[in-house]
PDB file of C-alpha atoms in Angstrom:
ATOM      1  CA  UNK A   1       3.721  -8.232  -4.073  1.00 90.00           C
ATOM      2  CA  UNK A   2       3.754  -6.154  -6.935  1.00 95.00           C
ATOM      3  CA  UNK A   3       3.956  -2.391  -7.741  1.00 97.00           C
ATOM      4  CA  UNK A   4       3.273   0.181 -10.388  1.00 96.00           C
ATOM      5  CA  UNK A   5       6.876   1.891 -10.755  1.00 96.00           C
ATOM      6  CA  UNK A   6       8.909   3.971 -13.227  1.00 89.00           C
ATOM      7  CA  UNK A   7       7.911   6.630 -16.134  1.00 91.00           C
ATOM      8  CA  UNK A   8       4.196   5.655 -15.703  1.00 92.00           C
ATOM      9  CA  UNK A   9       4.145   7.031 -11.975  1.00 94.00           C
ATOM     10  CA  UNK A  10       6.479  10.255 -13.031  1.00 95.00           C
ATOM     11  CA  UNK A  11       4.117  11.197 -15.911  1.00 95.00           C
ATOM     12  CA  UNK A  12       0.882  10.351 -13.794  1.00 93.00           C
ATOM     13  CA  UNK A  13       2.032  12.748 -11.342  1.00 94.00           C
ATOM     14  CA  UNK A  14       3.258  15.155 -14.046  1.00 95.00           C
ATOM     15  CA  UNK A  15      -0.713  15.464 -15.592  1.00 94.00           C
ATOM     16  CA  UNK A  16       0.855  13.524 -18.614  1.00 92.00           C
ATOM     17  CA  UNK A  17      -0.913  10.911 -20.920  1.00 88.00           C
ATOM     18  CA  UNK A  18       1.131   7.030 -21.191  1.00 87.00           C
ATOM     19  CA  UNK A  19       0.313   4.381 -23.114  1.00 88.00           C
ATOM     20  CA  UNK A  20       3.533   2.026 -21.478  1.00 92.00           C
ATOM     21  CA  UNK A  21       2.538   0.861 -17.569  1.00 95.00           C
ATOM     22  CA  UNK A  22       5.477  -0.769 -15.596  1.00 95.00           C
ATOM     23  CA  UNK A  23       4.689  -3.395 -12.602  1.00 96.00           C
ATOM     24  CA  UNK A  24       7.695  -4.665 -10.854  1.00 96.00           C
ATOM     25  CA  UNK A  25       7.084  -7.778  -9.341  1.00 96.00           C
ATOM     26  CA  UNK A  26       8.423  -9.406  -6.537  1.00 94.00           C
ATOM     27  CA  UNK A  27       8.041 -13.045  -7.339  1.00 91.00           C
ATOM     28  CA  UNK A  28       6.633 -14.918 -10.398  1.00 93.00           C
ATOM     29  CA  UNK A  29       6.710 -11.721 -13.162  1.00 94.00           C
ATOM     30  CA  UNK A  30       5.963 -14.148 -15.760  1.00 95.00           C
ATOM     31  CA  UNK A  31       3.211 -15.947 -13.998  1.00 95.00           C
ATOM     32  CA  UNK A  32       1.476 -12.262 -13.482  1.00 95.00           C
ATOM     33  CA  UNK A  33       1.722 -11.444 -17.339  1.00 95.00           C
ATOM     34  CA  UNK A  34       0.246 -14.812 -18.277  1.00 96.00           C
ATOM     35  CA  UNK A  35      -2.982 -14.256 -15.432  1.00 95.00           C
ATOM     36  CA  UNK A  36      -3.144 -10.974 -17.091  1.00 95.00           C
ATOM     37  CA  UNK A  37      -3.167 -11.481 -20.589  1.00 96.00           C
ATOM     38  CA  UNK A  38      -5.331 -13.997 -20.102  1.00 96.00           C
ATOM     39  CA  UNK A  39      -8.164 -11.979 -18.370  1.00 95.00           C
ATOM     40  CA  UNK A  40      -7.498  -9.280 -21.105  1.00 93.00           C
ATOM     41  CA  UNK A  41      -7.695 -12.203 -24.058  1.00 92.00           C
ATOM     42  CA  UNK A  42      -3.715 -11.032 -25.094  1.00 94.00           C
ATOM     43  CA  UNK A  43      -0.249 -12.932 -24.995  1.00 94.00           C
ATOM     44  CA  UNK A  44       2.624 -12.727 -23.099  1.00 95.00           C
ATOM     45  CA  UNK A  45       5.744 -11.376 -25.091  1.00 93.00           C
ATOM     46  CA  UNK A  46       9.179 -12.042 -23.627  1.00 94.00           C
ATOM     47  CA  UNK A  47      11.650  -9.032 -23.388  1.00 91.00           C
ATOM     48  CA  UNK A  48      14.352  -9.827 -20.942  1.00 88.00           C
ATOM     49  CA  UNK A  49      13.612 -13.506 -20.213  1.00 87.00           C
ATOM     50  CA  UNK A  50      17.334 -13.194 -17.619  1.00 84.00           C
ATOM     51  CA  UNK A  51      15.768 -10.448 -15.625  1.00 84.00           C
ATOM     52  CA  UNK A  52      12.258 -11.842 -15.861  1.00 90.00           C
ATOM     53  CA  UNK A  53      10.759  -8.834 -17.836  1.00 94.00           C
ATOM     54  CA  UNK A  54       7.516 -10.155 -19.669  1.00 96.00           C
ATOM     55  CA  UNK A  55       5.132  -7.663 -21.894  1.00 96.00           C
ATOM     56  CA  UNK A  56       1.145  -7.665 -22.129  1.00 96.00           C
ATOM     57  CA  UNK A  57      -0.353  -5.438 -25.224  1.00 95.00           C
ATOM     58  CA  UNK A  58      -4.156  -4.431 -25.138  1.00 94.00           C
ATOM     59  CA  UNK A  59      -5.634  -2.466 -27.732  1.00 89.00           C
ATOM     60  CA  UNK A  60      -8.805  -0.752 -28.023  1.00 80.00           C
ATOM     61  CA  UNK A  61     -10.210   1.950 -30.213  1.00 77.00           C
ATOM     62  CA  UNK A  62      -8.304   4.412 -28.746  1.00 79.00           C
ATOM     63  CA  UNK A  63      -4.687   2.814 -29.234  1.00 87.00           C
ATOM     64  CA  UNK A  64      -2.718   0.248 -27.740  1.00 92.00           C
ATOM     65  CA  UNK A  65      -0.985   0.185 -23.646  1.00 93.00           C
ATOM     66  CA  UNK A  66       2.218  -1.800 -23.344  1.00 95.00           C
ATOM     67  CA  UNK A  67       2.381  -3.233 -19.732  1.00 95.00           C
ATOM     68  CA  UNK A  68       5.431  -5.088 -18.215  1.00 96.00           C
ATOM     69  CA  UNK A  69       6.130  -7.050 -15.657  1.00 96.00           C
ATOM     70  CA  UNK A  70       9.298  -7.132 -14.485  1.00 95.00           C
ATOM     71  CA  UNK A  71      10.946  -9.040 -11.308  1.00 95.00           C
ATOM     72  CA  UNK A  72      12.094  -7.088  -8.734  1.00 95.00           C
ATOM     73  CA  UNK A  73      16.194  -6.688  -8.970  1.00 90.00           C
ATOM     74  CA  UNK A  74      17.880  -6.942  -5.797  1.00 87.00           C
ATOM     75  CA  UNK A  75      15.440  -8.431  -3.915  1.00 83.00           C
ATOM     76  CA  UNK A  76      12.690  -6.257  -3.140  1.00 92.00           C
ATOM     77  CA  UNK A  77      11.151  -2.917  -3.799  1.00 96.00           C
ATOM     78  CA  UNK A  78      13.539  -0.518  -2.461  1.00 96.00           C
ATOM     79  CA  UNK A  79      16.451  -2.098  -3.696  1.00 95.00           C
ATOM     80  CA  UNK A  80      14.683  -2.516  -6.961  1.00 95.00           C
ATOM     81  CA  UNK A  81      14.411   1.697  -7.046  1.00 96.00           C
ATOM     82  CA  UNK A  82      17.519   1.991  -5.735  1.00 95.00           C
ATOM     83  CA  UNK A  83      19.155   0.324  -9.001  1.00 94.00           C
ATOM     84  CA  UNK A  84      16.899   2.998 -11.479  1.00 94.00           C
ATOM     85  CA  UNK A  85      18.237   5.448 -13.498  1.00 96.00           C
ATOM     86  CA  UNK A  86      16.776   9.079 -12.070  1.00 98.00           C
ATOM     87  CA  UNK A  87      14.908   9.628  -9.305  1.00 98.00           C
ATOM     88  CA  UNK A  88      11.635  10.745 -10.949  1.00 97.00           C
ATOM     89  CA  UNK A  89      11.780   7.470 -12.369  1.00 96.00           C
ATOM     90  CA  UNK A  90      12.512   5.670  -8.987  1.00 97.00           C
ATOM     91  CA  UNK A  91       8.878   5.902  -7.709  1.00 97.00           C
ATOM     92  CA  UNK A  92       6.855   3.078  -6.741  1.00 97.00           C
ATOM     93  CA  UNK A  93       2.869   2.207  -5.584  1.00 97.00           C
ATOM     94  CA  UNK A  94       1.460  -0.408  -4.110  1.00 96.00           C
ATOM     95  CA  UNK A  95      -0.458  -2.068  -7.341  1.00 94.00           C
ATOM     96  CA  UNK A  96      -3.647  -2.420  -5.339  1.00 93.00           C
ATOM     97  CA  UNK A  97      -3.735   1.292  -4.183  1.00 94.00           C
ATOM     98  CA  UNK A  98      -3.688   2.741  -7.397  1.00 92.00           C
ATOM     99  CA  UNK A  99      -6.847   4.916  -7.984  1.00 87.00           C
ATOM    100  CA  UNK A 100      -8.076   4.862  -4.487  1.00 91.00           C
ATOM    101  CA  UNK A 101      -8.646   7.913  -2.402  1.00 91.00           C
ATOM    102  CA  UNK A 102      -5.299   9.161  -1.449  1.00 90.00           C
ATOM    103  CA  UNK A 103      -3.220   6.957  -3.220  1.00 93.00           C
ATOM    104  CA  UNK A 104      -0.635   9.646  -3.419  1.00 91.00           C
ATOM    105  CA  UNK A 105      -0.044   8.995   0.400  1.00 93.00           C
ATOM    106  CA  UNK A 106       1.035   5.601  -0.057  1.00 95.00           C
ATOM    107  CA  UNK A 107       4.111   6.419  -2.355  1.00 96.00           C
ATOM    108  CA  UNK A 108       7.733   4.985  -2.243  1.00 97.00           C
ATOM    109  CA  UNK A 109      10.416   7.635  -2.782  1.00 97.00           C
ATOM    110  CA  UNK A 110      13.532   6.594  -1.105  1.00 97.00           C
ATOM    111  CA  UNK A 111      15.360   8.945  -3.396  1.00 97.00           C
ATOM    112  CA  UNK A 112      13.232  12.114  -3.034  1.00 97.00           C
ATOM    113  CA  UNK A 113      12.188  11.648  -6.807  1.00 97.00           C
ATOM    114  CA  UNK A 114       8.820  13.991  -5.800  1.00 97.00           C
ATOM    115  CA  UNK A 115      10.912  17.090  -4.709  1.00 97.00           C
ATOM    116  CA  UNK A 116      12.491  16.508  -8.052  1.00 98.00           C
ATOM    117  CA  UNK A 117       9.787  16.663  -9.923  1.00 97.00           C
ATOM    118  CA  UNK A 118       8.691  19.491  -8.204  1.00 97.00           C
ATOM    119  CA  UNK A 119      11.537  21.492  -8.955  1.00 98.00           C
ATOM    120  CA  UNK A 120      11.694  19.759 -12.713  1.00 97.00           C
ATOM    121  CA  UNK A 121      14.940  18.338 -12.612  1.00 98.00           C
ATOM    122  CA  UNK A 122      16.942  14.836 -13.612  1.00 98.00           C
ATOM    123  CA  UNK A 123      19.062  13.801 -11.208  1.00 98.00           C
ATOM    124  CA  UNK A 124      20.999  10.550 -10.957  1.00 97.00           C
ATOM    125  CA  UNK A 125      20.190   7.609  -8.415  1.00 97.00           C
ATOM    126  CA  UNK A 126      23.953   7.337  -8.499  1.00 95.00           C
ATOM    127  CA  UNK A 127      26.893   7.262 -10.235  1.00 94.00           C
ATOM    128  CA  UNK A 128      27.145   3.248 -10.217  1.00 93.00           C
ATOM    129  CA  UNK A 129      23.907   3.568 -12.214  1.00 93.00           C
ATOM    130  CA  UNK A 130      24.732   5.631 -15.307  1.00 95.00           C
ATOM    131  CA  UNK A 131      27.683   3.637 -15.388  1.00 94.00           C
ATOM    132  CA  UNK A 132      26.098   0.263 -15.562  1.00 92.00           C
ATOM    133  CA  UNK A 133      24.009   1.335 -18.130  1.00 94.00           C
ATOM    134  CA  UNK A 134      25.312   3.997 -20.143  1.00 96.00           C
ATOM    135  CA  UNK A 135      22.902   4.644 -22.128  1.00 97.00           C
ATOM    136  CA  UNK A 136      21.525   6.484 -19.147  1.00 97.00           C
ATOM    137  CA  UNK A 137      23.758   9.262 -20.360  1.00 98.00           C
ATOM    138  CA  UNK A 138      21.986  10.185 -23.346  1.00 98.00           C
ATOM    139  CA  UNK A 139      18.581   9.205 -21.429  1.00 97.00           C
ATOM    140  CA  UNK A 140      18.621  11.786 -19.286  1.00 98.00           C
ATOM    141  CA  UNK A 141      19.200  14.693 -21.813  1.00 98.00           C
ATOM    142  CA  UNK A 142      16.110  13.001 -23.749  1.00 97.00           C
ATOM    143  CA  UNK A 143      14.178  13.304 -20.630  1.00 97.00           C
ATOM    144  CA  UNK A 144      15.339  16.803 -19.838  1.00 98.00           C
ATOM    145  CA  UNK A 145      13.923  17.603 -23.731  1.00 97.00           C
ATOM    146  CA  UNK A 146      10.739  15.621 -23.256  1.00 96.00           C
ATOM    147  CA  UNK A 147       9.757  17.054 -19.775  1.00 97.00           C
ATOM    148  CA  UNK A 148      11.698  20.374 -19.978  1.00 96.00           C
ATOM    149  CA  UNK A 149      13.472  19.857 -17.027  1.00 98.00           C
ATOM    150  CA  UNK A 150      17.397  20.543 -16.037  1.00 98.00           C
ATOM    151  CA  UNK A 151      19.791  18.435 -15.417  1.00 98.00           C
ATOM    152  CA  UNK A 152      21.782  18.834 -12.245  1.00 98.00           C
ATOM    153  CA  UNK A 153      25.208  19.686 -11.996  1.00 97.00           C
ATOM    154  CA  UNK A 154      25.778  16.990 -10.103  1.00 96.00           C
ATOM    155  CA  UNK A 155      25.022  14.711 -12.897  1.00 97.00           C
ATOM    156  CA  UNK A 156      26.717  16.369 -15.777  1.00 97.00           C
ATOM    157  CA  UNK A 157      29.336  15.772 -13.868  1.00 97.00           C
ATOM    158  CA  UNK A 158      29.094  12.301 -14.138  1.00 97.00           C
ATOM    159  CA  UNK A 159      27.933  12.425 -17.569  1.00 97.00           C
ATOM    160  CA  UNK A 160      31.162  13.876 -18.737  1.00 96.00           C
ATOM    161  CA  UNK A 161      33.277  11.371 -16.474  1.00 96.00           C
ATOM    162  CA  UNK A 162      31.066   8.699 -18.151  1.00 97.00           C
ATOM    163  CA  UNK A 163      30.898   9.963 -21.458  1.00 96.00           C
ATOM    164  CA  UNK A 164      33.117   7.445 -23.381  1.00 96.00           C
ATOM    165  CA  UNK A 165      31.227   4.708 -22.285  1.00 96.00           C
ATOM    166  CA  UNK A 166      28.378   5.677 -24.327  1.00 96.00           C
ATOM    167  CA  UNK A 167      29.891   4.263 -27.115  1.00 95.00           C
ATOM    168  CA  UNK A 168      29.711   0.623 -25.668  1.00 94.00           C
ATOM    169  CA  UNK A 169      25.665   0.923 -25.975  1.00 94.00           C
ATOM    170  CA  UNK A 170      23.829  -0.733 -28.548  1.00 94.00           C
ATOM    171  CA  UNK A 171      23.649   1.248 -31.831  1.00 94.00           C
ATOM    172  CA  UNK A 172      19.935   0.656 -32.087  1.00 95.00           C
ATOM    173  CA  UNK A 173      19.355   2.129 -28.377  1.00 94.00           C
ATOM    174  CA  UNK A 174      20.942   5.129 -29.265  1.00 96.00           C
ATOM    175  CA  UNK A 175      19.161   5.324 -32.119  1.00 96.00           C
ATOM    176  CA  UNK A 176      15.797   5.609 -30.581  1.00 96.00           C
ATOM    177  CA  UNK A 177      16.945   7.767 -27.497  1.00 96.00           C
ATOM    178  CA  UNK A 178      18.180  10.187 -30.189  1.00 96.00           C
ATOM    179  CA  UNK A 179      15.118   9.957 -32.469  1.00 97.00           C
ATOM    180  CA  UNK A 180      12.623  11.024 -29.013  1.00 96.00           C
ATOM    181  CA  UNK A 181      15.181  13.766 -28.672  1.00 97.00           C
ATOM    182  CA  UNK A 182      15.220  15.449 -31.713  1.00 97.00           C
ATOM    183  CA  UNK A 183      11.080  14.919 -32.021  1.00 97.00           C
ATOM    184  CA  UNK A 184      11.005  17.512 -29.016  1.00 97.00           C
ATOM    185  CA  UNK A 185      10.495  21.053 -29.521  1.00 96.00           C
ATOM    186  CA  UNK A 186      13.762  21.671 -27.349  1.00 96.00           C
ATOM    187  CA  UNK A 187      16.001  19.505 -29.763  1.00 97.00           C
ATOM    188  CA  UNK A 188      18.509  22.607 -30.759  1.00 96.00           C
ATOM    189  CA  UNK A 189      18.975  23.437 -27.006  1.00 97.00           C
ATOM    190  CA  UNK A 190      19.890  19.885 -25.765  1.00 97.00           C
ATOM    191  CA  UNK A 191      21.861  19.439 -28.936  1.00 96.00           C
ATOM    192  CA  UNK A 192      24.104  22.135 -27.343  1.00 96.00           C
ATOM    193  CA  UNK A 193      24.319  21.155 -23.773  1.00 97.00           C
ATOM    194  CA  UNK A 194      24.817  17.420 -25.334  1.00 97.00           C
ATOM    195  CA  UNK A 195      27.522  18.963 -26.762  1.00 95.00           C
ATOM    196  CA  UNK A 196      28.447  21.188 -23.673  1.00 95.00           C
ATOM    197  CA  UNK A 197      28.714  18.049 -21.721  1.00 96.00           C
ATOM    198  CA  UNK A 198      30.625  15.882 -24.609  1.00 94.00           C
ATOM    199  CA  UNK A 199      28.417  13.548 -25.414  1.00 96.00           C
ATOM    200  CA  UNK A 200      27.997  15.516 -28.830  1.00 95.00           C
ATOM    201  CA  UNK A 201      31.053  14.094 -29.954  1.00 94.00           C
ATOM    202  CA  UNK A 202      31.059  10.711 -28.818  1.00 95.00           C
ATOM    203  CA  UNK A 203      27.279  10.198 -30.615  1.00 94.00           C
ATOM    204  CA  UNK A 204      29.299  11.753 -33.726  1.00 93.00           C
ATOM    205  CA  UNK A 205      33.437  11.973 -33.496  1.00 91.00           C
ATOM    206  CA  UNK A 206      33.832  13.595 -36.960  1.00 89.00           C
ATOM    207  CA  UNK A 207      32.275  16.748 -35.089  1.00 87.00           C
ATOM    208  CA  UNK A 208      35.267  16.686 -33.042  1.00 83.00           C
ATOM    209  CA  UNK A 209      38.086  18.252 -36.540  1.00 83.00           C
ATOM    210  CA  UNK A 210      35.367  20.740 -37.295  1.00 81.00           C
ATOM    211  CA  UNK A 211      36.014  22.820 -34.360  1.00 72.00           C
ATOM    212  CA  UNK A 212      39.345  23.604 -35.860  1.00 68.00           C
ATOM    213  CA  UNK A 213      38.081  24.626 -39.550  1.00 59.00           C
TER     214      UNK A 213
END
């Protein structure tokens, strides 16, 4: 079984172009990539070789599309969503269903990601989520630049509880979620509710003595 999940859904939905496609597999992830890079004449690249996460690359004249595999966590597709960051992101289609008429129908949302993106807002799969991966924290306000959309109080909430934790991410993660942000138009804005939510400070603590010069 395998489905077409994640950002790649969202930005379909959202009109928006993607050059990254994620599959989550349930079963041999690995053994997927390799049938697919081989129809494709690519290679299969490792990324998370733990969590079974394998990448194809195929170029053509018009660029290059990243797609990964990735096994299923939790034991099937709903836990698998259920374990995702936001609910826009925690979408997923049946692989084989993708293009046909009415594909739309045949959706997964257990965390009403669509009336989300309807109403163009990030909002946490849960608590246990951003704080698993707290990276998630700064994700979201790079998603809320990138998209335009607000995050819910419910999840600055969170964010703020969480903020501290940001600091146990990997430099070069933060890095690039920062980068994205500050390549969007809105950069200045989410700067401020970065900052409104404390996150400002905790991406750069020598902030913190300027408030009282």
């Amino acid at each position: 079984n395998a489905w077409l999940v994640g950002g790649f859904l969202r930005d379909a939905l959202l009109g928006r172009p993607t050059s990254d496609v994620d599959i989550a597999v349930q079963g041999d992830a690995k053994g997927l990539a390799v049938t697919f890079a081989q129809a494709h004449g690519s290679s299969v690249f490792p990324l998370d070789v733990e969590r079974g996460t394998f990448r194809v690359v195929l170029k053509s004249s018009k660029g290059k599309i990243d797609f990964d595999f990735s096994r299923t966590q939790g034991g099937g597709i709903l836990p698998d969503l259920q374990r995702r960051d936001f609910t826009i992101n925690a979408l997923a289609l049946p692989l084989l269903t993708w293009g046909a008429p009415g594909w739309r129908k045949e959706l997964i949302d257990p965390t009403n990601g669509l009336a989300d993106l309807k109403a163009r807002r990030i909002r946490q799969v849960s608590a246990k989520g951003l704080q698993e991966d707290p990276l998630r924290l700064l994700r979201a306000y790079r998603f809320s630049a990138e998209l335009n959309f607000a995050v819910t109080k419910e999840t600055q909430v969170d964010i703020r509880r969480l903020g501290p934790r940001l600091r146990r991410s990997a430099p070069e993660r933060v890095r690039e979620e920062l980068l994205r942000l500050l390549a969007t138009p809105r950069a200045a804005d989410t700067l401020a509710e970065l900052d409104r939510v404390g996150l400002l400070c905790v991406l750069f603590p020598e902030l913190e003595p300027m408030r009282r010069t």
